[in-house]
């Protein structure tokens, strides 16, 4: 049993289309996130029962579900597409957790919807397991993100370049409302629905916001913090289109995302990002670009005059200051500094420059600051030694430096070659590597002998250079 309370489905016509998940042949539960079920107030044993699995596969609709596909638009690689929408996802409804927090329960890969265009509405097992592992790792690191409640293999094949096993991911989010959702109504000049949407988002995510301007301010602040969190993990989203940016501030739509092994600020993995628009170092700039699109959508609700444009512009221009503060807090903590000062930025930058010159492993370099192994990651030991002198001088007197570092530097990340090995095994029906990696990533700050190998950088022949959308 699930108690749904579907606030989005109560919005008027035009926000979504009622649709149904398409049943699958032979659903098998691959993964169930019991801690998340508990956090949501859902009965994990029921979810793992045949009835629960039928729901997670889209084969049965629980009482109270009001399945819909949400409409949205979006700028994809800078070009506006007025009509996107959930083409392979069905929102079952919303649940209110015991602590009062509201969450969407969405099936991703649940079959075609009126927004599917030429797509089949399905997902294959690979991207489902990737999103499960990566989104849960992000959550374990305290980065705002959508979550993965379950993964179900469908027993059906999907047609991509080849036939691949199908799967459905149950995604949980504070909401799936995107910058592109606002763009959908703004592009149509639908001021009434724009206002309804803004009111809905304010009520749901930013109850302290008094108007659309304060809503924009709140989204800017949340996104600035989220992106700083990505940067501190070496995370590259890969497709920061405005339809893949949630107004809640949660990281959403894990496609060709990846974590860097060797540190290269211009790193790009996505096979479709030919010009590096969404490279690691570009992410804060792209966030501002996306938020400027949101700002133009909100101007009509802010008075629609020169003063509104000025106010919206000022708010978006507030991003860098918040971002820089969040960035410094995160990167200073990675060095063991809990009370960052402006001059600490130079200390961080010097280390990053040394790391970039050496193509040092991003995660191992920071984790190795605690135990002295960082030096081995760097090509210029003399430069590093000189840096260490200044770093140690800064740490002098900071009693908690080791603890601060230990809390800020994950021992392991979802490395691409590990994820690909998990997917290869899963295609052969062996889910043990998936479960082992999932367990190791849920406690990213802990060391355990059986997890040691997950902390290793890929050997040259294991290195993954490209990731794919996996649609
Ligand atoms: P994405 O690049 O995954 O963010 O998706 C962009 C748009 O394409 C969204 O509107 C998706 O719903 C849609 N889409 C992606 N894959 C599929 C698919 N297999 N079937 C139908 N629609 C899809
Ligand atoms: Mg998307």
Coordinates of C-alpha atoms and ligand atoms in Angstrom, one line a residue:
X1 CA 0.0 0.0 0.0
X2 CA 1.2 3.5 -0.8
X3 CA -0.6 6.7 0.2
X4 CA -0.4 9.0 -2.8
X5 CA -1.2 12.7 -2.6
X6 CA -0.8 14.0 -6.2
X7 CA -0.5 17.8 -6.1
X8 CA 0.9 18.1 -9.7
X9 CA -1.9 16.0 -11.1
X10 CA -4.3 18.5 -9.5
X11 CA -2.9 21.3 -11.7
X12 CA -5.2 22.2 -14.5
X13 CA -5.2 20.9 -18.0
X14 CA -2.0 21.6 -20.0
X15 CA 0.6 20.7 -17.4
X16 CA 0.7 17.0 -18.3
X17 CA -1.0 14.2 -20.1
X18 CA -2.7 11.3 -18.4
X19 CA -1.0 8.1 -19.5
X20 CA -0.2 4.6 -18.3
X21 CA 2.9 2.6 -17.9
X22 CA 3.1 -0.2 -20.5
X23 CA 3.2 -3.6 -18.8
X24 CA 6.3 -5.7 -19.4
X25 CA 6.7 -9.5 -19.9
X26 CA 8.6 -10.8 -17.0
X27 CA 9.6 -8.3 -14.3
X28 CA 12.5 -9.3 -12.0
X29 CA 13.6 -7.1 -9.1
X30 CA 17.3 -6.3 -9.6
X31 CA 17.7 -3.7 -6.8
X32 CA 15.5 -2.3 -4.0
X33 CA 16.8 0.6 -2.0
X34 CA 15.5 -0.3 1.5
X35 CA 17.0 2.7 3.3
X36 CA 15.3 5.0 0.9
X37 CA 12.0 3.1 1.2
X38 CA 12.2 3.6 4.9
X39 CA 13.0 7.3 4.5
X40 CA 9.9 7.7 2.3
X41 CA 7.7 5.7 4.8
X42 CA 7.2 2.9 2.2
X43 CA 7.0 -0.8 3.2
X44 CA 10.1 -2.3 1.6
X45 CA 8.9 -5.8 2.1
X46 CA 5.7 -5.0 0.2
X47 CA 7.8 -3.4 -2.6
X48 CA 9.8 -6.6 -2.9
X49 CA 6.6 -8.7 -3.0
X50 CA 5.1 -9.8 -6.4
X51 CA 2.5 -7.0 -6.0
X52 CA 5.2 -4.4 -5.3
X53 CA 7.4 -5.5 -8.2
X54 CA 4.4 -5.4 -10.5
X55 CA 4.0 -1.7 -9.5
X56 CA 7.8 -1.0 -10.0
X57 CA 7.6 -2.6 -13.4
X58 CA 4.5 -0.6 -14.5
X59 CA 2.4 -3.8 -14.7
X60 CA 0.0 -2.8 -11.9
X61 CA -1.2 0.6 -10.8
X62 CA -1.5 0.9 -7.0
X63 CA -4.6 2.5 -5.6
X64 CA -4.2 6.3 -5.5
X65 CA -1.7 6.5 -8.4
X66 CA -2.6 9.0 -11.1
X67 CA -0.1 8.3 -13.8
X68 CA 0.9 11.3 -15.9
X69 CA 3.6 12.4 -18.3
X70 CA 4.8 16.0 -17.6
X71 CA 5.1 18.5 -20.4
X72 CA 8.2 20.6 -20.7
X73 CA 10.4 22.4 -23.2
X74 CA 14.1 23.0 -23.1
X75 CA 17.3 24.4 -24.6
X76 CA 19.3 21.5 -25.8
X77 CA 23.0 22.4 -26.5
X78 CA 21.8 26.0 -26.7
X79 CA 19.0 25.5 -29.1
X80 CA 15.4 25.9 -28.0
X81 CA 13.0 22.9 -28.4
X82 CA 9.5 24.1 -27.5
X83 CA 8.1 20.6 -27.1
X84 CA 9.9 17.9 -25.1
X85 CA 8.1 16.3 -22.1
X86 CA 8.4 12.9 -20.4
X87 CA 8.9 10.6 -23.3
X88 CA 10.0 7.6 -21.4
X89 CA 8.9 8.3 -17.9
X90 CA 5.6 8.1 -16.1
X91 CA 5.0 9.9 -12.8
X92 CA 2.9 7.6 -10.7
X93 CA 2.2 10.2 -8.0
X94 CA 3.6 11.8 -4.9
X95 CA 4.1 10.5 -1.5
X96 CA 4.5 12.5 1.7
X97 CA 7.3 11.0 3.9
X98 CA 6.9 10.7 7.7
X99 CA 8.8 13.9 8.2
X100 CA 6.4 15.8 5.9
X101 CA 8.7 16.0 2.8
X102 CA 6.9 15.4 -0.5
X103 CA 8.4 13.1 -3.2
X104 CA 7.6 12.2 -6.8
X105 CA 7.6 8.5 -7.5
X106 CA 8.4 8.1 -11.2
X107 CA 9.0 5.1 -13.4
X108 CA 11.7 5.8 -16.0
X109 CA 11.6 3.5 -19.0
X110 CA 7.9 2.6 -18.5
X111 CA 6.9 2.7 -22.2
X112 CA 5.8 5.3 -24.7
X113 CA 3.8 8.4 -23.7
X114 CA 2.3 11.1 -25.9
X115 CA 5.7 12.9 -25.6
X116 CA 7.8 10.0 -26.9
X117 CA 8.1 11.4 -30.5
X118 CA 10.2 8.7 -32.2
X119 CA 11.4 7.0 -29.1
X120 CA 10.2 3.7 -27.7
X121 CA 9.8 5.0 -24.1
X122 CA 12.1 2.3 -22.8
X123 CA 15.5 2.2 -21.1
X124 CA 18.0 -0.6 -21.2
X125 CA 19.6 -2.1 -18.2
X126 CA 22.9 -0.3 -18.5
X127 CA 21.8 3.3 -18.0
X128 CA 19.4 2.2 -15.3
X129 CA 22.1 0.6 -13.3
X130 CA 24.4 3.6 -14.0
X131 CA 21.8 6.1 -12.7
X132 CA 21.1 3.9 -9.7
X133 CA 24.7 3.7 -8.6
X134 CA 25.6 7.3 -9.4
X135 CA 22.6 9.0 -8.0
X136 CA 22.8 7.0 -4.8
X137 CA 26.5 7.8 -4.5
X138 CA 25.7 11.5 -4.9
X139 CA 23.2 11.3 -2.2
X140 CA 25.7 9.5 0.1
X141 CA 28.0 12.4 -0.5
X142 CA 25.4 14.9 0.5
X143 CA 24.8 16.4 -3.0
X144 CA 21.2 17.3 -3.8
X145 CA 20.0 14.7 -6.2
X146 CA 17.1 12.5 -7.4
X147 CA 17.2 9.1 -5.9
X148 CA 16.9 5.5 -7.1
X149 CA 14.3 3.4 -5.2
X150 CA 14.4 0.3 -7.4
X151 CA 15.6 -1.2 -10.6
X152 CA 13.5 -3.9 -12.4
X153 CA 14.6 -6.0 -15.4
X154 CA 11.7 -6.2 -17.8
X155 CA 12.4 -9.6 -19.4
X156 CA 12.0 -7.8 -22.7
X157 CA 14.6 -6.5 -25.1
X158 CA 15.0 -3.0 -26.4
X159 CA 16.4 -2.2 -29.8
X160 CA 19.4 0.2 -29.8
X161 CA 22.4 -0.4 -32.0
X162 CA 21.8 -4.0 -30.9
X163 CA 19.2 -5.8 -28.8
X164 CA 19.7 -5.1 -25.1
X165 CA 17.9 -6.1 -21.9
X166 CA 15.2 -3.7 -20.9
X167 CA 14.8 -2.2 -17.4
X168 CA 12.7 0.3 -15.4
X169 CA 14.2 2.6 -12.8
X170 CA 12.0 4.0 -10.0
X171 CA 13.2 7.5 -9.6
X172 CA 12.4 9.6 -6.5
X173 CA 12.6 13.4 -6.6
X174 CA 11.5 16.4 -4.6
X175 CA 9.9 17.2 -7.9
X176 CA 10.6 16.7 -11.6
X177 CA 9.9 20.3 -12.4
X178 CA 12.6 21.7 -14.7
X179 CA 13.8 25.0 -16.0
X180 CA 12.3 23.6 -19.2
X181 CA 8.9 23.3 -17.5
X182 CA 8.9 27.1 -17.1
X183 CA 10.1 27.5 -20.7
X184 CA 7.2 25.5 -22.0
X185 CA 4.6 28.0 -20.8
X186 CA 6.8 31.1 -21.3
X187 CA 7.4 30.2 -25.0
X188 CA 3.6 29.9 -25.4
X189 CA 3.0 33.2 -23.8
X190 CA 0.8 31.3 -21.3
X191 CA 1.1 33.7 -18.4
X192 CA -1.7 32.1 -16.3
X193 CA 0.0 28.7 -16.3
X194 CA 3.3 30.3 -15.7
X195 CA 1.9 31.9 -12.6
X196 CA 0.3 28.6 -11.5
X197 CA 3.6 26.8 -12.0
X198 CA 5.5 29.4 -10.1
X199 CA 3.0 29.3 -7.2
X200 CA 3.2 25.5 -7.2
X201 CA 7.0 25.5 -7.0
X202 CA 7.0 28.2 -4.3
X203 CA 4.6 26.2 -2.2
X204 CA 6.4 23.0 -2.8
X205 CA 10.1 24.0 -2.6
X206 CA 10.5 27.6 -1.5
X207 CA 7.7 28.5 0.8
X208 CA 9.6 31.5 2.1
X209 CA 9.7 33.1 -1.4
X210 CA 7.2 36.0 -1.6
X211 CA 7.2 36.3 -5.3
X212 CA 8.7 35.1 -8.6
X213 CA 11.8 37.2 -8.0
X214 CA 12.5 35.5 -4.7
X215 CA 11.7 32.2 -6.3
X216 CA 14.5 32.9 -8.9
X217 CA 16.8 33.9 -6.1
X218 CA 16.2 30.7 -4.2
X219 CA 16.8 28.5 -7.3
X220 CA 20.0 30.4 -8.1
X221 CA 21.3 29.7 -4.6
X222 CA 20.4 26.0 -4.6
X223 CA 21.9 25.5 -8.0
X224 CA 25.1 27.3 -7.0
X225 CA 25.5 24.9 -4.1
X226 CA 24.7 21.8 -6.1
X227 CA 27.2 22.7 -8.9
X228 CA 29.9 23.4 -6.3
X229 CA 29.2 19.9 -4.9
X230 CA 29.6 18.4 -8.4
X231 CA 33.0 20.2 -8.9
X232 CA 34.3 19.0 -5.6
X233 CA 33.7 15.4 -6.7
X234 CA 35.0 15.7 -10.2
X235 CA 31.5 15.0 -11.5
X236 CA 30.6 15.9 -15.0
X237 CA 26.8 15.9 -15.7
X238 CA 27.3 15.7 -19.4
X239 CA 23.9 17.1 -20.7
X240 CA 23.2 20.3 -18.8
X241 CA 20.3 21.2 -21.1
X242 CA 17.7 23.3 -19.4
X243 CA 15.3 20.4 -19.5
X244 CA 17.8 18.5 -17.4
X245 CA 18.0 21.2 -14.6
X246 CA 15.6 20.8 -11.8
X247 CA 14.3 23.9 -10.1
X248 CA 14.5 22.1 -6.7
X249 CA 18.3 22.2 -7.1
X250 CA 18.5 18.4 -7.3
X251 CA 20.9 16.8 -9.8
X252 CA 18.6 15.2 -12.4
X253 CA 18.8 13.1 -15.6
X254 CA 21.9 11.1 -15.3
X255 CA 22.8 10.2 -18.8
X256 CA 26.4 10.3 -20.1
X257 CA 27.5 11.6 -16.8
X258 CA 30.9 10.5 -15.4
X259 CA 33.4 11.2 -12.7
X260 CA 36.9 12.2 -13.8
X261 CA 39.7 9.8 -13.1
X262 CA 42.7 11.9 -14.1
X263 CA 42.2 15.6 -13.5
X264 CA 41.7 17.6 -16.6
X265 CA 39.6 20.8 -16.2
X266 CA 38.4 20.6 -19.8
X267 CA 37.3 16.9 -19.4
X268 CA 34.3 15.8 -21.5
X269 CA 33.0 12.2 -21.6
X270 CA 29.7 12.5 -23.5
X271 CA 29.8 11.2 -27.0
X272 CA 27.3 13.9 -28.1
X273 CA 29.2 16.9 -26.6
X274 CA 31.5 17.5 -29.5
X275 CA 32.5 21.1 -28.5
X276 CA 32.9 20.6 -24.8
X277 CA 29.9 22.8 -23.9
X278 CA 29.3 20.7 -20.8
X279 CA 33.0 20.1 -19.9
X280 CA 33.8 19.9 -16.1
X281 CA 35.0 23.5 -15.8
X282 CA 32.2 24.9 -17.9
X283 CA 29.5 23.7 -15.5
X284 CA 29.1 26.8 -13.4
X285 CA 29.0 29.0 -16.5
X286 CA 26.3 26.8 -18.1
X287 CA 24.3 26.9 -14.8
X288 CA 24.3 30.7 -15.1
X289 CA 23.2 30.4 -18.8
X290 CA 20.4 28.0 -17.8
X291 CA 19.3 30.2 -14.9
X292 CA 19.2 33.2 -17.3
X293 CA 16.7 31.2 -19.3
X294 CA 14.6 30.7 -16.1
X295 CA 15.0 34.4 -15.4
X296 CA 13.5 35.4 -18.8
X297 CA 10.6 33.0 -18.1
X298 CA 9.9 34.7 -14.8
X299 CA 10.2 38.3 -15.9
X300 CA 6.5 38.4 -17.0
X301 CA 5.6 37.5 -13.4
X302 CA 7.9 40.1 -12.0
X303 CA 6.2 43.1 -13.5
X304 CA 7.3 42.5 -17.1
X305 CA 9.0 45.9 -17.3
X306 CA 12.5 47.3 -17.3
X307 CA 12.7 47.1 -13.5
X308 CA 11.8 43.4 -13.7
X309 CA 14.5 42.7 -16.3
X310 CA 17.0 44.6 -14.1
X311 CA 16.0 42.7 -11.0
X312 CA 16.1 39.3 -12.7
X313 CA 19.5 40.1 -14.2
X314 CA 20.9 41.2 -10.8
X315 CA 19.6 37.9 -9.3
X316 CA 21.3 35.8 -11.9
X317 CA 24.5 37.8 -11.6
X318 CA 24.4 36.8 -7.9
X319 CA 25.3 33.2 -8.9
X320 CA 29.1 33.6 -9.0
X321 CA 29.4 35.0 -5.5
X322 CA 27.3 32.2 -4.0
X323 CA 29.0 29.6 -6.1
X324 CA 32.5 30.9 -5.2
X325 CA 31.6 30.7 -1.5
X326 CA 30.3 27.2 -1.8
X327 CA 33.3 26.2 -3.9
X328 CA 35.8 27.5 -1.4
X329 CA 34.0 25.9 1.5
X330 CA 34.1 22.5 -0.3
X331 CA 37.6 22.7 -1.6
X332 CA 39.0 24.1 1.6
X333 CA 37.4 21.3 3.5
X334 CA 39.2 18.9 1.1
X335 CA 42.4 20.4 2.4
X336 CA 41.3 20.1 6.0
X337 CA 40.3 23.7 6.4
X338 CA 37.0 24.2 8.1
X339 CA 37.1 28.0 8.4
X340 CA 38.0 29.1 4.8
X341 CA 39.5 32.5 4.2
X342 CA 39.7 34.3 0.9
X343 CA 43.4 33.6 0.6
X344 CA 42.8 29.8 0.8
X345 CA 41.5 30.0 -2.8
X346 CA 45.1 30.4 -4.0
X347 CA 46.2 27.4 -2.0
X348 CA 43.5 25.2 -3.6
X349 CA 44.2 26.6 -7.1
X350 CA 48.0 25.8 -6.7
X351 CA 47.2 22.2 -5.9
X352 CA 44.7 21.9 -8.7
X353 CA 47.4 23.3 -11.1
X354 CA 49.9 20.7 -10.0
X355 CA 47.3 18.0 -10.3
X356 CA 46.3 19.2 -13.8
X357 CA 50.0 19.2 -14.9
X358 CA 50.4 15.7 -13.7
X359 CA 47.0 14.5 -14.9
X360 CA 46.8 13.2 -11.3
X361 CA 43.9 11.1 -10.2
X362 CA 41.4 13.6 -8.8
X363 CA 39.9 11.4 -6.1
X364 CA 43.2 9.7 -5.0
X365 CA 45.1 13.0 -4.9
X366 CA 42.7 14.5 -2.4
X367 CA 42.1 11.3 -0.4
X368 CA 45.9 10.9 -0.3
X369 CA 46.5 14.2 1.5
X370 CA 45.5 12.5 4.7
X371 CA 47.9 9.6 4.5
X372 CA 50.8 11.0 2.6
X373 CA 50.1 9.1 -0.6
X374 CA 49.1 12.2 -2.6
X375 CA 52.8 12.9 -3.5
X376 CA 52.9 9.7 -5.5
X377 CA 50.0 10.9 -7.7
X378 CA 51.9 14.1 -8.8
X379 CA 54.5 14.4 -11.4
X380 CA 56.3 17.4 -9.8
X381 CA 57.3 16.3 -6.3
X382 CA 59.4 19.4 -5.7
X383 CA 56.4 21.6 -6.6
X384 CA 54.2 19.5 -4.4
X385 CA 56.6 19.6 -1.5
X386 CA 56.8 23.4 -1.7
X387 CA 53.0 23.5 -1.7
X388 CA 52.9 21.1 1.3
X389 CA 55.0 23.5 3.3
X390 CA 52.5 26.3 2.8
X391 CA 49.5 24.0 3.3
X392 CA 51.0 22.7 6.6
X393 CA 51.6 26.3 7.7
X394 CA 47.9 27.1 7.1
X395 CA 46.8 23.9 9.0
X396 CA 49.0 24.7 12.0
X397 CA 46.7 25.0 14.9
X398 CA 43.7 23.5 13.2
X399 CA 43.0 20.6 15.5
X400 CA 40.3 19.0 13.4
X401 CA 42.1 19.1 10.0
X402 CA 42.3 15.3 9.6
X403 CA 38.6 14.9 10.5
X404 CA 37.6 17.7 8.1
X405 CA 39.5 16.1 5.2
X406 CA 38.2 12.6 6.0
X407 CA 34.6 13.9 5.8
X408 CA 35.3 15.9 2.5
X409 CA 37.3 13.4 0.4
X410 CA 35.5 10.2 -0.6
X411 CA 37.8 7.2 -0.7
X412 CA 36.1 6.0 -3.9
X413 CA 33.8 7.2 -6.6
X414 CA 31.7 5.4 -9.2
X415 CA 34.6 5.0 -11.7
X416 CA 33.6 4.5 -15.3
X417 CA 35.5 1.3 -15.8
X418 CA 33.8 -0.2 -12.7
X419 CA 30.4 0.8 -13.9
X420 CA 31.0 -0.7 -17.3
X421 CA 32.2 -3.9 -15.7
X422 CA 29.0 -4.0 -13.6
X423 CA 26.9 -3.5 -16.7
X424 CA 28.7 -6.2 -18.6
X425 CA 28.2 -8.7 -15.8
X426 CA 24.5 -7.7 -15.5
X427 CA 23.9 -8.3 -19.2
X428 CA 25.1 -11.9 -18.5
X429 CA 22.6 -12.1 -15.6
X430 CA 25.2 -11.6 -12.8
X431 CA 24.2 -8.8 -10.5
X432 CA 26.8 -9.5 -7.8
X433 CA 29.3 -6.9 -9.1
X434 CA 26.4 -4.3 -9.1
X435 CA 25.5 -5.0 -5.5
X436 CA 29.2 -5.0 -4.4
X437 CA 29.8 -1.6 -6.0
X438 CA 26.5 -0.2 -4.7
X439 CA 27.5 -1.2 -1.1
X440 CA 30.9 0.3 -1.4
X441 CA 29.6 3.6 -2.8
X442 CA 27.0 4.0 0.0
X443 CA 29.8 4.5 2.5
X444 CA 32.2 6.6 0.5
X445 CA 34.2 7.9 3.5
X446 CA 34.8 4.4 5.1
X447 CA 37.7 2.1 4.3
X448 CA 37.2 -1.6 4.3
X449 CA 39.7 -4.2 2.9
X450 CA 37.1 -5.7 0.5
X451 CA 36.6 -2.2 -1.0
X452 CA 40.2 -1.4 -1.6
X453 CA 40.2 -2.3 -5.3
X454 CA 37.3 0.2 -5.9
X455 CA 39.6 3.0 -4.9
X456 CA 42.1 2.2 -7.6
X457 CA 42.5 4.3 -10.8
X458 CA 41.9 2.5 -14.0
X459 CA 44.9 0.8 -15.6
X460 CA 45.5 2.4 -19.1
X461 CA 43.7 -0.5 -20.8
X462 CA 40.7 0.0 -18.5
X463 CA 40.4 3.7 -19.1
X464 CA 36.9 4.8 -20.4
X465 CA 37.0 7.9 -22.6
X466 CA 33.5 8.1 -23.8
X467 CA 30.0 7.7 -22.2
X468 CA 26.7 7.6 -24.0
X469 CA 23.2 8.9 -23.5
X470 CA 21.9 5.4 -23.3
X471 CA 18.5 6.4 -24.4
Ligands
LIG1 P1 17.4 13.2 -22.3 O1 18.5 13.5 -23.2 O2 17.5 11.8 -21.7 O3 17.3 14.2 -21.2 O4 16.0 13.2 -23.1 C1 15.6 14.3 -23.9 C2 14.2 14.0 -24.3 O5 14.1 12.8 -25.1 C3 13.2 13.9 -23.2 O6 12.0 14.5 -23.5 C4 13.0 12.4 -23.1 O7 11.8 12.0 -22.5 C5 13.1 12.0 -24.5 N1 13.6 10.6 -24.6 C6 14.8 10.1 -24.4 N2 14.9 8.8 -24.6 C7 13.7 8.4 -25.0 C8 13.1 7.1 -25.4 N3 13.8 6.0 -25.4 N4 11.8 7.1 -25.8 C9 11.1 8.2 -25.8 N5 11.6 9.4 -25.4 C10 12.8 9.5 -25.1
LIG2 MG1 16.2 14.7 -19.7

